[in-house]
Tab-separated table of C-alpha atoms and ligand atoms in Angstrom:
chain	number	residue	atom	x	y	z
C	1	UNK	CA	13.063	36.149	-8.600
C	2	UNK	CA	10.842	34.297	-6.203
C	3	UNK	CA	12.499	34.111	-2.975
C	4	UNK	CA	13.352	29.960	-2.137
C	5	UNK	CA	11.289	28.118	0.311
C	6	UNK	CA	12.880	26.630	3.569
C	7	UNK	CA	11.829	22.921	4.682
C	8	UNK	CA	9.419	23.620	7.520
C	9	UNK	CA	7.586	25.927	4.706
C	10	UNK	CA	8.337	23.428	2.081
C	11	UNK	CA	6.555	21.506	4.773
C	12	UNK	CA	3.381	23.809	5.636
C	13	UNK	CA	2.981	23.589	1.631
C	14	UNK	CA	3.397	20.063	1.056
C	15	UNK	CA	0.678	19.073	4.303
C	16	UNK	CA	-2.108	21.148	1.810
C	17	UNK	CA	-1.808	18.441	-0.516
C	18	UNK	CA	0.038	15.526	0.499
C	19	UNK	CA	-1.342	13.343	3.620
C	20	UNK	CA	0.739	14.606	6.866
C	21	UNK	CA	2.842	16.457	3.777
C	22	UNK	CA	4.969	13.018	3.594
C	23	UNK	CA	4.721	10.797	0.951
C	24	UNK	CA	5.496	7.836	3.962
C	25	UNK	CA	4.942	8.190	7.392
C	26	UNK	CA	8.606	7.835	8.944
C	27	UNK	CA	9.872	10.766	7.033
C	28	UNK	CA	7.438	13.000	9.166
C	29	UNK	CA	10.237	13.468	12.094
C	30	UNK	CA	6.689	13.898	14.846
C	31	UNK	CA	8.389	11.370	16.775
C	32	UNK	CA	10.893	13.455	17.076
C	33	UNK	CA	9.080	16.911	17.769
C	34	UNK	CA	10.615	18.213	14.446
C	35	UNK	CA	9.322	19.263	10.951
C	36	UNK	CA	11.040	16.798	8.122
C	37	UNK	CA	14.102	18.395	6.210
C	38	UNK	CA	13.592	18.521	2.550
C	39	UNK	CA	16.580	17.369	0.741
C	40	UNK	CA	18.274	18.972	-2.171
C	41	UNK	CA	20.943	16.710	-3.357
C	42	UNK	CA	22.979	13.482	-1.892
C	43	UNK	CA	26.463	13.065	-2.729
C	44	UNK	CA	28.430	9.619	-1.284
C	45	UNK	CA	27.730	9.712	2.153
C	46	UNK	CA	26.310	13.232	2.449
C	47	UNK	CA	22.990	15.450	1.968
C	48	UNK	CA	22.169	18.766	1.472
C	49	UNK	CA	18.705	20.039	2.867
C	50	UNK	CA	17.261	23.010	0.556
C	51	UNK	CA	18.229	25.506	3.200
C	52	UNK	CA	21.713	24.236	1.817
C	53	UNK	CA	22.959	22.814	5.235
C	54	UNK	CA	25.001	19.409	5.127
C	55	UNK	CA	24.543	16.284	6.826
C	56	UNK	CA	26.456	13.049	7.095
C	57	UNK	CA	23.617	10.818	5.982
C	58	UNK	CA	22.845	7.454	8.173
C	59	UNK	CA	19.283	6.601	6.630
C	60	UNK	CA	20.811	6.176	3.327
C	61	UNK	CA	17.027	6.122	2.192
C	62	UNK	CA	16.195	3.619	4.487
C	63	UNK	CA	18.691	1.017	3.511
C	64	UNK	CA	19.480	1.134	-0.740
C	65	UNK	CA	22.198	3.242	-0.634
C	66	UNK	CA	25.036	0.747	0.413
C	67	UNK	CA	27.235	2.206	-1.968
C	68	UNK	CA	26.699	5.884	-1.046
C	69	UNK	CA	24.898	8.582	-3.252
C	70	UNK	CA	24.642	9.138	-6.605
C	71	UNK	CA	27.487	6.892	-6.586
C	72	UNK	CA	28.747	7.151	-10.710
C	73	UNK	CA	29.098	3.731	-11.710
C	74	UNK	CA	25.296	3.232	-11.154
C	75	UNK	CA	24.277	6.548	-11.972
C	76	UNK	CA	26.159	5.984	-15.677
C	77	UNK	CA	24.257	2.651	-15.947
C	78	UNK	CA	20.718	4.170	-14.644
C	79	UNK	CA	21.358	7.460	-17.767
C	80	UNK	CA	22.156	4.637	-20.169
C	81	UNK	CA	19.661	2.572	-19.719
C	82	UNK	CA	17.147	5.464	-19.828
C	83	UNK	CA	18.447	6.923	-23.146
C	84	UNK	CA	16.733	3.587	-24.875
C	85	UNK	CA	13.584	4.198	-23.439
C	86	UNK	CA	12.770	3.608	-19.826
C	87	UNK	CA	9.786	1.073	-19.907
C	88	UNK	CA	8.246	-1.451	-22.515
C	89	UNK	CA	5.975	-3.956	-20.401
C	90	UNK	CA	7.396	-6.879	-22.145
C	91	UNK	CA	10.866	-8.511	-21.058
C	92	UNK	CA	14.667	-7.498	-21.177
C	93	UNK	CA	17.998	-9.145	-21.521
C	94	UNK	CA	18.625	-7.057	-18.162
C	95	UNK	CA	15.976	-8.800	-15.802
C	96	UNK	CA	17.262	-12.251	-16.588
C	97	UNK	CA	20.572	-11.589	-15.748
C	98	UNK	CA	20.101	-10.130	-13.079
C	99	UNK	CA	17.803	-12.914	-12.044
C	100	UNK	CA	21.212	-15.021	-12.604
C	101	UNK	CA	22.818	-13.042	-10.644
C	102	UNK	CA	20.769	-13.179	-7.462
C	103	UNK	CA	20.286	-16.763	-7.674
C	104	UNK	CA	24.368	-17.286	-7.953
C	105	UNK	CA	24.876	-14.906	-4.794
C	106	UNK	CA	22.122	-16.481	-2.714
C	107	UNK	CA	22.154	-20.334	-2.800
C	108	UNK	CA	18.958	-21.022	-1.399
C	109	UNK	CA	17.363	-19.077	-4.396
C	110	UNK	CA	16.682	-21.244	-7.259
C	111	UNK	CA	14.740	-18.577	-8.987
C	112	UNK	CA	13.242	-15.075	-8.746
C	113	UNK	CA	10.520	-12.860	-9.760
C	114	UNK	CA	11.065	-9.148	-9.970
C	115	UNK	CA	8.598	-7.019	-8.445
C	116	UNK	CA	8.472	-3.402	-7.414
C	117	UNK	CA	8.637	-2.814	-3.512
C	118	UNK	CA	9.613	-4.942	-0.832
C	119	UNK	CA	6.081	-5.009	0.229
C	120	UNK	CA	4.708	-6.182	-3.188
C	121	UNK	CA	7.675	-9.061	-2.653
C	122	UNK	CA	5.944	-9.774	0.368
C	123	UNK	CA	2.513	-10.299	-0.307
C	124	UNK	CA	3.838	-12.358	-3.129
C	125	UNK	CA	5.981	-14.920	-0.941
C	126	UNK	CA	2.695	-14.937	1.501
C	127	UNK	CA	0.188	-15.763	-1.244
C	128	UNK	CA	2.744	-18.596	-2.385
C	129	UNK	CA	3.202	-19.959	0.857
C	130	UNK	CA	-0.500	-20.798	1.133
C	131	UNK	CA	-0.968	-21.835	-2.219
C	132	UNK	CA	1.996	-24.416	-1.518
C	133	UNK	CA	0.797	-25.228	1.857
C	134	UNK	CA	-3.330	-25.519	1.491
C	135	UNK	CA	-2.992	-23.512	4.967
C	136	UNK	CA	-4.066	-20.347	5.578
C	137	UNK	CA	-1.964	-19.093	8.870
C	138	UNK	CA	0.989	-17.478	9.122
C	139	UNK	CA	3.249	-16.049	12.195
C	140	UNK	CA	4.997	-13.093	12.239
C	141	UNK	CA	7.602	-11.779	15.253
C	142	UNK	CA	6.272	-8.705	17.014
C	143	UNK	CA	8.324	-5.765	16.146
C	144	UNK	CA	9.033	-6.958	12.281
C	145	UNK	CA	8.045	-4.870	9.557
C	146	UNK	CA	7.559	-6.727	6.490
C	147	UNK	CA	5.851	-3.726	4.301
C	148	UNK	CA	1.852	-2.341	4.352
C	149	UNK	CA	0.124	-5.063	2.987
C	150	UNK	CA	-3.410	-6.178	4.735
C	151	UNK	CA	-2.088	-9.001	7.397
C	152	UNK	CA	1.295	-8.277	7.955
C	153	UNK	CA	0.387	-4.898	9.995
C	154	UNK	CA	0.140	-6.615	13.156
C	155	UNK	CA	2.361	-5.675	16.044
C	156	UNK	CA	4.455	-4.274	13.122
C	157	UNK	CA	7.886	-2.509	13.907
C	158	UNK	CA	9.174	0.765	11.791
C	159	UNK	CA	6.380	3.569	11.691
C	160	UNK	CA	3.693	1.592	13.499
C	161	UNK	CA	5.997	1.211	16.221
C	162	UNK	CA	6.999	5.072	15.968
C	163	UNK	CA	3.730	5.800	16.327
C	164	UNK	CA	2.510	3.926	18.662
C	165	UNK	CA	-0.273	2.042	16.514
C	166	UNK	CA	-0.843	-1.955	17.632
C	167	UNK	CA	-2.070	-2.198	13.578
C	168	UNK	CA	-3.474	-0.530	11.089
C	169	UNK	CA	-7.383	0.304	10.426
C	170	UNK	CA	-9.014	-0.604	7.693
C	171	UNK	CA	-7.739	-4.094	7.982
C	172	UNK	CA	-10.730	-6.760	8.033
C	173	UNK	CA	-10.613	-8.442	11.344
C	174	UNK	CA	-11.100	-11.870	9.658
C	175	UNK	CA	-7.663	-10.835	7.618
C	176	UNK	CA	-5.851	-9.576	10.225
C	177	UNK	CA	-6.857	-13.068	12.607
C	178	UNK	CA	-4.733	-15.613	9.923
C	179	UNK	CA	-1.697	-13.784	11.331
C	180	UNK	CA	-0.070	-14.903	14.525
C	181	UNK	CA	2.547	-13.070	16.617
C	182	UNK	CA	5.518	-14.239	18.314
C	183	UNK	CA	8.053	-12.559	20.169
C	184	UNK	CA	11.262	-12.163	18.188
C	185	UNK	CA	14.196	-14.469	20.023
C	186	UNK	CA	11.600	-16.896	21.440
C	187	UNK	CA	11.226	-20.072	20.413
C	188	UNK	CA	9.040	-21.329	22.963
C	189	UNK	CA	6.291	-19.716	22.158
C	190	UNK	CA	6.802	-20.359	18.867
C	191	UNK	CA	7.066	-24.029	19.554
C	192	UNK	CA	3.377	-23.890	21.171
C	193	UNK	CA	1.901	-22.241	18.527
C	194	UNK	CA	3.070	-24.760	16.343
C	195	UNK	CA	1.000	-26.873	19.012
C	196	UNK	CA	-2.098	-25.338	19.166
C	197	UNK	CA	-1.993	-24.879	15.491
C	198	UNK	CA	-1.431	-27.909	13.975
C	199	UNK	CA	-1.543	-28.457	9.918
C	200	UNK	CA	-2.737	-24.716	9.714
C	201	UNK	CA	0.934	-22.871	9.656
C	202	UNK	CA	1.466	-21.876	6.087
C	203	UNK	CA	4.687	-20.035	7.110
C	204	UNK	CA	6.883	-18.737	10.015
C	205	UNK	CA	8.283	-15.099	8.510
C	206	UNK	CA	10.865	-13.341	9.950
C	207	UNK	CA	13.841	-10.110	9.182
C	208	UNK	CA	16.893	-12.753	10.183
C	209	UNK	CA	18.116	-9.625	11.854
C	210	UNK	CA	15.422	-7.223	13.266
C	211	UNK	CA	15.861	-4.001	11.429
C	212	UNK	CA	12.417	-2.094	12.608
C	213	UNK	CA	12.433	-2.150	16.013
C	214	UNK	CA	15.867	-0.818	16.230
C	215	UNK	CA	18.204	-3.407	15.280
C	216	UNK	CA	17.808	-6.638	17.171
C	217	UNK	CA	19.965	-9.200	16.075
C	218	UNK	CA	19.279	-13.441	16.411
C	219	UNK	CA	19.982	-15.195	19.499
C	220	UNK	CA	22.095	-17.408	18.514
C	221	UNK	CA	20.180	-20.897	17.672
C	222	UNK	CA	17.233	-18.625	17.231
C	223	UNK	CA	17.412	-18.963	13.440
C	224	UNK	CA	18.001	-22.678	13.185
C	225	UNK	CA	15.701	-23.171	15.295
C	226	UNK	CA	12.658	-21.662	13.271
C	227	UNK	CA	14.137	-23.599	10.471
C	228	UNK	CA	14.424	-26.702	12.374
C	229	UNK	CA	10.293	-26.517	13.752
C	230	UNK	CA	8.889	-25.345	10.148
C	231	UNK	CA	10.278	-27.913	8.301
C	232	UNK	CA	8.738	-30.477	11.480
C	233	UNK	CA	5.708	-28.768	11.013
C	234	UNK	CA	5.301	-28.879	7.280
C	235	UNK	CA	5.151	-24.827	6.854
C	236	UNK	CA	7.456	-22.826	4.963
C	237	UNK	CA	10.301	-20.293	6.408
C	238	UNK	CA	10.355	-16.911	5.317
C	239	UNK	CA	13.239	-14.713	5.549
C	240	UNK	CA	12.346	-11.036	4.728
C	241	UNK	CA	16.018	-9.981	3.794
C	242	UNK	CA	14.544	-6.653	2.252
C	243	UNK	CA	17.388	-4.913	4.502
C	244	UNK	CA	19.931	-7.784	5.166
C	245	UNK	CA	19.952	-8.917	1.754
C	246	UNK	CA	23.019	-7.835	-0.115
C	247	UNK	CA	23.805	-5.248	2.958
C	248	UNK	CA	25.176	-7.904	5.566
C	249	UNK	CA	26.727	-9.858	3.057
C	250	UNK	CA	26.272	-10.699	-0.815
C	251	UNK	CA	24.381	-14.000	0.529
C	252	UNK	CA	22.606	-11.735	2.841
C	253	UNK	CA	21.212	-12.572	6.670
C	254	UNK	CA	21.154	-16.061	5.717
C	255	UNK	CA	24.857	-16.486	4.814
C	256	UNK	CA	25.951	-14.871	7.529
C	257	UNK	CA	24.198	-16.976	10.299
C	258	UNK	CA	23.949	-20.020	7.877
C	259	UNK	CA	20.401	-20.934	8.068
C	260	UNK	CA	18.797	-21.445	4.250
C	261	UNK	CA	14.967	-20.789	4.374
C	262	UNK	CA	12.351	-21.877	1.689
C	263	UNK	CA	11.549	-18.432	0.207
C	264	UNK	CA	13.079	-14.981	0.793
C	265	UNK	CA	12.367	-11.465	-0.139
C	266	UNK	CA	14.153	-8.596	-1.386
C	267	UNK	CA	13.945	-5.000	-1.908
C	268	UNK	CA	16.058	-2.367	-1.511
C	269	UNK	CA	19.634	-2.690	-2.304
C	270	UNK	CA	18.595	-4.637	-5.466
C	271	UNK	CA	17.205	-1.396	-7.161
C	272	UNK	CA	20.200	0.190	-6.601
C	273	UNK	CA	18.057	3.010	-5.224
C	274	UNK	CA	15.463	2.703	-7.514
C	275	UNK	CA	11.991	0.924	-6.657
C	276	UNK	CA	12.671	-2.731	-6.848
C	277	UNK	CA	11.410	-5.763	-4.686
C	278	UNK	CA	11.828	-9.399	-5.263
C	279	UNK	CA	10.568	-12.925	-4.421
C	280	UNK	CA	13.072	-16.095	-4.407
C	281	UNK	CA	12.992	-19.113	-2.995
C	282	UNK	CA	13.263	-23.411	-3.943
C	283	UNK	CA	11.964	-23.721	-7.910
C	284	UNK	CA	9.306	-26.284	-6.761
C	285	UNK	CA	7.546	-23.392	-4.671
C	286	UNK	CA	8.436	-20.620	-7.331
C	287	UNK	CA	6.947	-22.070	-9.904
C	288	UNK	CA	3.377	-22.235	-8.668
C	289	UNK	CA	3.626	-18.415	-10.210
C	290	UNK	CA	1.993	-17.696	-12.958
C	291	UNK	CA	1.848	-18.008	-15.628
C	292	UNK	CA	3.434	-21.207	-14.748
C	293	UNK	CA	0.825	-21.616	-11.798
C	294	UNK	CA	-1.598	-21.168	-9.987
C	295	UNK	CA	-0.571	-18.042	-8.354
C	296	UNK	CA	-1.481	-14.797	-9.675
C	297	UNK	CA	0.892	-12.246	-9.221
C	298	UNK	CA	1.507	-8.673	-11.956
C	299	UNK	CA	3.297	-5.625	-12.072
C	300	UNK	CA	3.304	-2.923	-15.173
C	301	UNK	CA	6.599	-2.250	-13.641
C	302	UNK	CA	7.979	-5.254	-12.336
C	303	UNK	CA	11.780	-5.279	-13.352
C	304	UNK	CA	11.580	-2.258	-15.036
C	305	UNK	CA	14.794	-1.309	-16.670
C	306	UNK	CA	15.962	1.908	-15.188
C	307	UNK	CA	15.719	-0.407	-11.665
C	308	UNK	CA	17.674	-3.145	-13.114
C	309	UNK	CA	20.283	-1.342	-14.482
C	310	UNK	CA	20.879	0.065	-10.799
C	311	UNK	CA	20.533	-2.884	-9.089
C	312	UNK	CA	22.367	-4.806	-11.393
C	313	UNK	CA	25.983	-2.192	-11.537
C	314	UNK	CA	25.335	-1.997	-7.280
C	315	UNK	CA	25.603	-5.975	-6.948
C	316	UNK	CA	28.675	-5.920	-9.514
C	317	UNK	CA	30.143	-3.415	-8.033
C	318	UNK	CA	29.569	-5.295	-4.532
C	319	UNK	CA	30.607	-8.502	-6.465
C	320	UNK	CA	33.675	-7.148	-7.660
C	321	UNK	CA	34.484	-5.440	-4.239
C	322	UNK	CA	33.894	-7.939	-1.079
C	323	UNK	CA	36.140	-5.463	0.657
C	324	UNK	CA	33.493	-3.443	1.255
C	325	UNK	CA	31.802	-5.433	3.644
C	326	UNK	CA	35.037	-5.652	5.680
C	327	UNK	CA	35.157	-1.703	5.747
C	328	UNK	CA	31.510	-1.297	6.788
C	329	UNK	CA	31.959	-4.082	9.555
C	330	UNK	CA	34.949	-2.259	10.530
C	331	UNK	CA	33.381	1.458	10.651
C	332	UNK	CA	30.437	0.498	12.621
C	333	UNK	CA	32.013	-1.679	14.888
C	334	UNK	CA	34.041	1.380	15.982
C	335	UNK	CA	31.216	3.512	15.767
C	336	UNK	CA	28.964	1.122	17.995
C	337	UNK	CA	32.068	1.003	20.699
C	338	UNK	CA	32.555	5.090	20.625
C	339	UNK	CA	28.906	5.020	21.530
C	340	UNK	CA	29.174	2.439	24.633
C	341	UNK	CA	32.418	4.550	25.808
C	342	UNK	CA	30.947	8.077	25.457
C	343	UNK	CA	27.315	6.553	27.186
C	344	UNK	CA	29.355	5.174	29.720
C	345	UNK	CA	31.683	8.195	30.353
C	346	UNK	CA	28.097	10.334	30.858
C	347	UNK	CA	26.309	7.683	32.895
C	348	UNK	CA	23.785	7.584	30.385
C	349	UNK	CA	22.698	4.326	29.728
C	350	UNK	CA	22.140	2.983	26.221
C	351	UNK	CA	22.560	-0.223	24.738
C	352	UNK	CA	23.946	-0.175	21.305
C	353	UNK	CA	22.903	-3.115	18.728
C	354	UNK	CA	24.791	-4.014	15.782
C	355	UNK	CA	24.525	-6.459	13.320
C	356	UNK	CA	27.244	-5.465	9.860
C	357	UNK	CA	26.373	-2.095	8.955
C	358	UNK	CA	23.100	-1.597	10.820
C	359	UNK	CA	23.315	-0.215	14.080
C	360	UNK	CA	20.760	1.649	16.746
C	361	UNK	CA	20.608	2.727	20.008
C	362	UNK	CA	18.317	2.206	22.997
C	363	UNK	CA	18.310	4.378	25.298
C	364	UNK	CA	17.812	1.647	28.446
C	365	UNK	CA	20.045	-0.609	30.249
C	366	UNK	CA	19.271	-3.194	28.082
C	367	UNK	CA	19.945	-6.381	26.359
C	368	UNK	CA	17.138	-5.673	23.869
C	369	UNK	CA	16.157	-9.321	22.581
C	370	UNK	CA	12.561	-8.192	21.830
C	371	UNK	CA	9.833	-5.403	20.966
C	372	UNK	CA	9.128	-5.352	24.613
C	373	UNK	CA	12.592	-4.971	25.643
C	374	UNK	CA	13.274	-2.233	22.666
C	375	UNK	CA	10.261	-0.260	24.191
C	376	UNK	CA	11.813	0.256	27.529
C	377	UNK	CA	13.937	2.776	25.773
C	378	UNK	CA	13.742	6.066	26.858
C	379	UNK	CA	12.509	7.771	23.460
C	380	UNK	CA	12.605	10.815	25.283
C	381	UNK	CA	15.683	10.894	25.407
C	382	UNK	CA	16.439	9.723	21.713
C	383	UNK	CA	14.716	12.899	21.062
C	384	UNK	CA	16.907	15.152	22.469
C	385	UNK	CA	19.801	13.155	21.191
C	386	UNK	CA	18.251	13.169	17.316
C	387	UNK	CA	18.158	17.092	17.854
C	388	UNK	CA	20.909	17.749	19.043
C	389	UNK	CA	22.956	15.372	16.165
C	390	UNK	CA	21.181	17.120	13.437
C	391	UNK	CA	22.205	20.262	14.904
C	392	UNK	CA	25.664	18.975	14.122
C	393	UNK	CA	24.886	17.687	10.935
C	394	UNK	CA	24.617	14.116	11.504
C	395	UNK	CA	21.190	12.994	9.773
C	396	UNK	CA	19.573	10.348	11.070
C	397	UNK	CA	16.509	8.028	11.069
C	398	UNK	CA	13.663	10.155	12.945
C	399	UNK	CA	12.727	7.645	14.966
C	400	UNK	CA	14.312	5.547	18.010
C	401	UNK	CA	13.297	2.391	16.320
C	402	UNK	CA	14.900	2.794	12.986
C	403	UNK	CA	18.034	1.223	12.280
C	404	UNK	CA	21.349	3.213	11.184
C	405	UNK	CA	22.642	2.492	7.514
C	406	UNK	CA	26.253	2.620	6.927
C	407	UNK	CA	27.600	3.396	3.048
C	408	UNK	CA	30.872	2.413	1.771
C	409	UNK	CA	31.245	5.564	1.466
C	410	UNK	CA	31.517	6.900	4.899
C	411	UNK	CA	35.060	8.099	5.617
C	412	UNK	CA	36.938	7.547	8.418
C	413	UNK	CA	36.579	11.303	9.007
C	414	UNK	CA	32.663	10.944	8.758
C	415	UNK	CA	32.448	7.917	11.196
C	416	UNK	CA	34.689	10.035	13.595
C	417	UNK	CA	32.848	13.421	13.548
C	418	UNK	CA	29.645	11.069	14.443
C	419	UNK	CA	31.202	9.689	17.483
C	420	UNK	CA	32.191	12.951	18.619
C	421	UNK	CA	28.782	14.372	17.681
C	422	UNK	CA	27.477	11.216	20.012
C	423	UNK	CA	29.753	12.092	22.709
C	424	UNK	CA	28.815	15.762	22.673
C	425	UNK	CA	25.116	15.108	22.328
C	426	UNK	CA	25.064	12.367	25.161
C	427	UNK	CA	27.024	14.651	27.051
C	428	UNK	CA	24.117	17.431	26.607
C	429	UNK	CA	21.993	15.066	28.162
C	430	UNK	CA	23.696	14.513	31.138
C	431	UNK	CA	24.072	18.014	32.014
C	432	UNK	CA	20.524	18.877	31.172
C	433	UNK	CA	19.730	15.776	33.922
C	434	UNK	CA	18.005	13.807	31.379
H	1	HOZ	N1	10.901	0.248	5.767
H	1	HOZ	C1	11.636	1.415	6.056
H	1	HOZ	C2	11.546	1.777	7.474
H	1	HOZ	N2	11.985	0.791	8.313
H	1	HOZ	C3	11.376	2.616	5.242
H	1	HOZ	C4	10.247	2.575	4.323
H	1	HOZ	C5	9.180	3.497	4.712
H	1	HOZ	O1	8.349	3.069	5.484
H	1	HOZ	O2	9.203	4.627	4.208
């Protein structure tokens, strides 16, 4: 018998024919001076790496997991969906109700169109906005990630940020010029750009809460207020609620800080885990889709049935359970104060951001309103701290600007062996003199 590969050779292998031997950059762990672990298997709130060493899981693959791993309820849906075939290109009973569904959970949306990746969702509400608006401009808030697509790469957060990259190449300077950036939290500037701008804003787009730069939640009056100057301004407000939505609350961001924009996206929780993104928003501005419209937008995937089955038994079985939210507020809240106590305790100082179940740490003074705020954080430092949790098998996002995903099912005992783990590893730091 062959003898079994470990993850860094899994990873020597994989870098022969895969791009930096990651199929996405933040999986590569660089930032953190680490080779990725490969995983084996995910069970509720834990992984196993192929070496066969267990972690308490906090990236949750970057946000669908809300309701754990391989949790059964959605794993008997996804096997009986497949055993009728897993896709036919032509519609299902499946993608209209859940359609239904998301449009009763999230009042602004009037209707929905099923796509395949937040990012696809994305491009989608952009190319609507225009159509809607005749403009061509849109601002985004330095630090937000709203997916890879041409445009929306500029002063992005999650693995630009990582990596220190202001955008990406191979975006046409004329493309990349229709987007303007605003610092999240500031409405002034956004107010002038309004000004200099005028009748050219197609949309403002924003993550209600800042999930790529760490978390950075809303000001408060920050939300209404971009609601407030697009609709003075005749452009459209974008929520990008492919991590809030369903995961703050089964409204999402907007329910929670009661602001209702014109179009939102989705991704994520939706697919259950599966790759699903979506595009909602007011039925006048929906239905400039086609076929209805004049919008073209396709997928051979789109609302493929293996993803709706997921996404559809995670939202009933959020639906059915509003408990959960309670719990997860709960958890992290006691996580996020463990933190402060332990940083405090070591005279390390960190600021700890939490918005729900999303939750990061900067390793600075803080408050951390901003991108330029989240970068004083000493990512040295995060480094040491990410090594020295995994060493205690706590698994976390590989990157200091990557926020922290909670499950339902984290027990009690899992949230407290992470504090401890946080107190030991902040600890470390101190005595090394970091
Ligand atoms: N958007 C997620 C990171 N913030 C994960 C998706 C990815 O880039 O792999």
């Amino acid at each position: 018998m062959s003898k079994s590969l470990t993850s860094p050779e899994w990873f020597d292998r994989a870098q022969l024919s895969i791009p930096g031997g990651v199929n996405s950059p933040v999986r590569a762990f660089r930032s953190v001076g680490q080779s990725p672990r490969f995983i084996a298997r995910g069970q509720g709130s834990h992984l196993w790496d192929e070496e066969g060493c267990e972690y308490i899981d906090f990236v949750g693959s970057w946000g669908p997991l809300i309701l754990g791993h391989a949790h059964p309820v959605v794993q008997e849906a996804i096997v009986k969906a497949a055993s009728s075939g897993w896709t036919y290109g032509a519609p299902t009973t499946g993608e209209v109700e859940l359609a239904e569904q998301i449009c009763r959970l999230v009042p602004s949306v009037e209707k929905v169109r099923l796509v395949s990746s937040g990012t696809e969702a994305v491009m989608t509400a952009i190319r609507l906005a225009r159509a809607f608006t005749g403009r061509d401009l849109i601002i985004k808030m330095d630090g937000c990630y709203h997916g890879h697509s041409d445009g929306l790469l500029v002063q992005a957060g999650s693995g630009l940020l990582t990596n220190g990259l202001p955008d990406s190449a191979g975006v046409p300077e004329g493309y990349a010029r229709l987007t303007l950036s605003c610092p999240y939290n500031d409405t002034d500037t956004l107010e002038s750009l309004f000004q200099q701008y005028p009748d050219q804003i197609a949309a403002v787009i924003v993550e209600p809460v800042a999930a790529n730069m760490g978390v950075v939640p809303p000001l408060p009056g920050f939300l209404a207020a971009l609601r407030r100057l697009t609709q003075t301004n005749g452009a459209l407000l974008v929520f990008d609620e492919v991590i809030t939505g369903f995961r703050l609350a089964l409204g999402g961001a907007q329910q929670v800080f009661s602001v209702q924009p014109d179009l939102t996206t989705f991704g994520k929780i939706i697919g259950g885990g599966l790759p699903m993104g979506a595009v909602g928003g007011k039925r006048a501005i929906m239905d400039q889709l086609a076929p209805l419209g004049p919008v073209y937008q396709a997928g051979t995937l789109s609302g493929n049935p293996l993803a709706v089955a997921a996404g559809r038994a995670t939202l009933a079985i959020l639906e059915q359970n509003p408990a959960i939210y309670l719990h997860l507020e709960q958890q992290a809240s006691w996580l996020a104060e463990q933190i402060r106590s332990a940083s405090a305790r070591n005279s390390i100082p960190v600021t700890v951001n939490r918005c729900g179940s999303l939750l990061s740490l900067f390793f600075c003074p803080g408050p951390v309103n901003h991108l330029e705020q989240a970068k004083t954080s000493r990512t040295d430092r995060f480094s040491q701290f990410f090594t020295s949790m995994l060493a205690q098998g706590i698994y976390l996002p590989p990157s200091n600007f990557e926020a922290w995903f909670l499950s339902a099912q984290h027990s009690e005992e899992d949230i407290t062996r992470t504090a401890e783990a946080c107190a030991t590893s902040l600890q470390e730091l101190n005595s090394r003199g970091m």
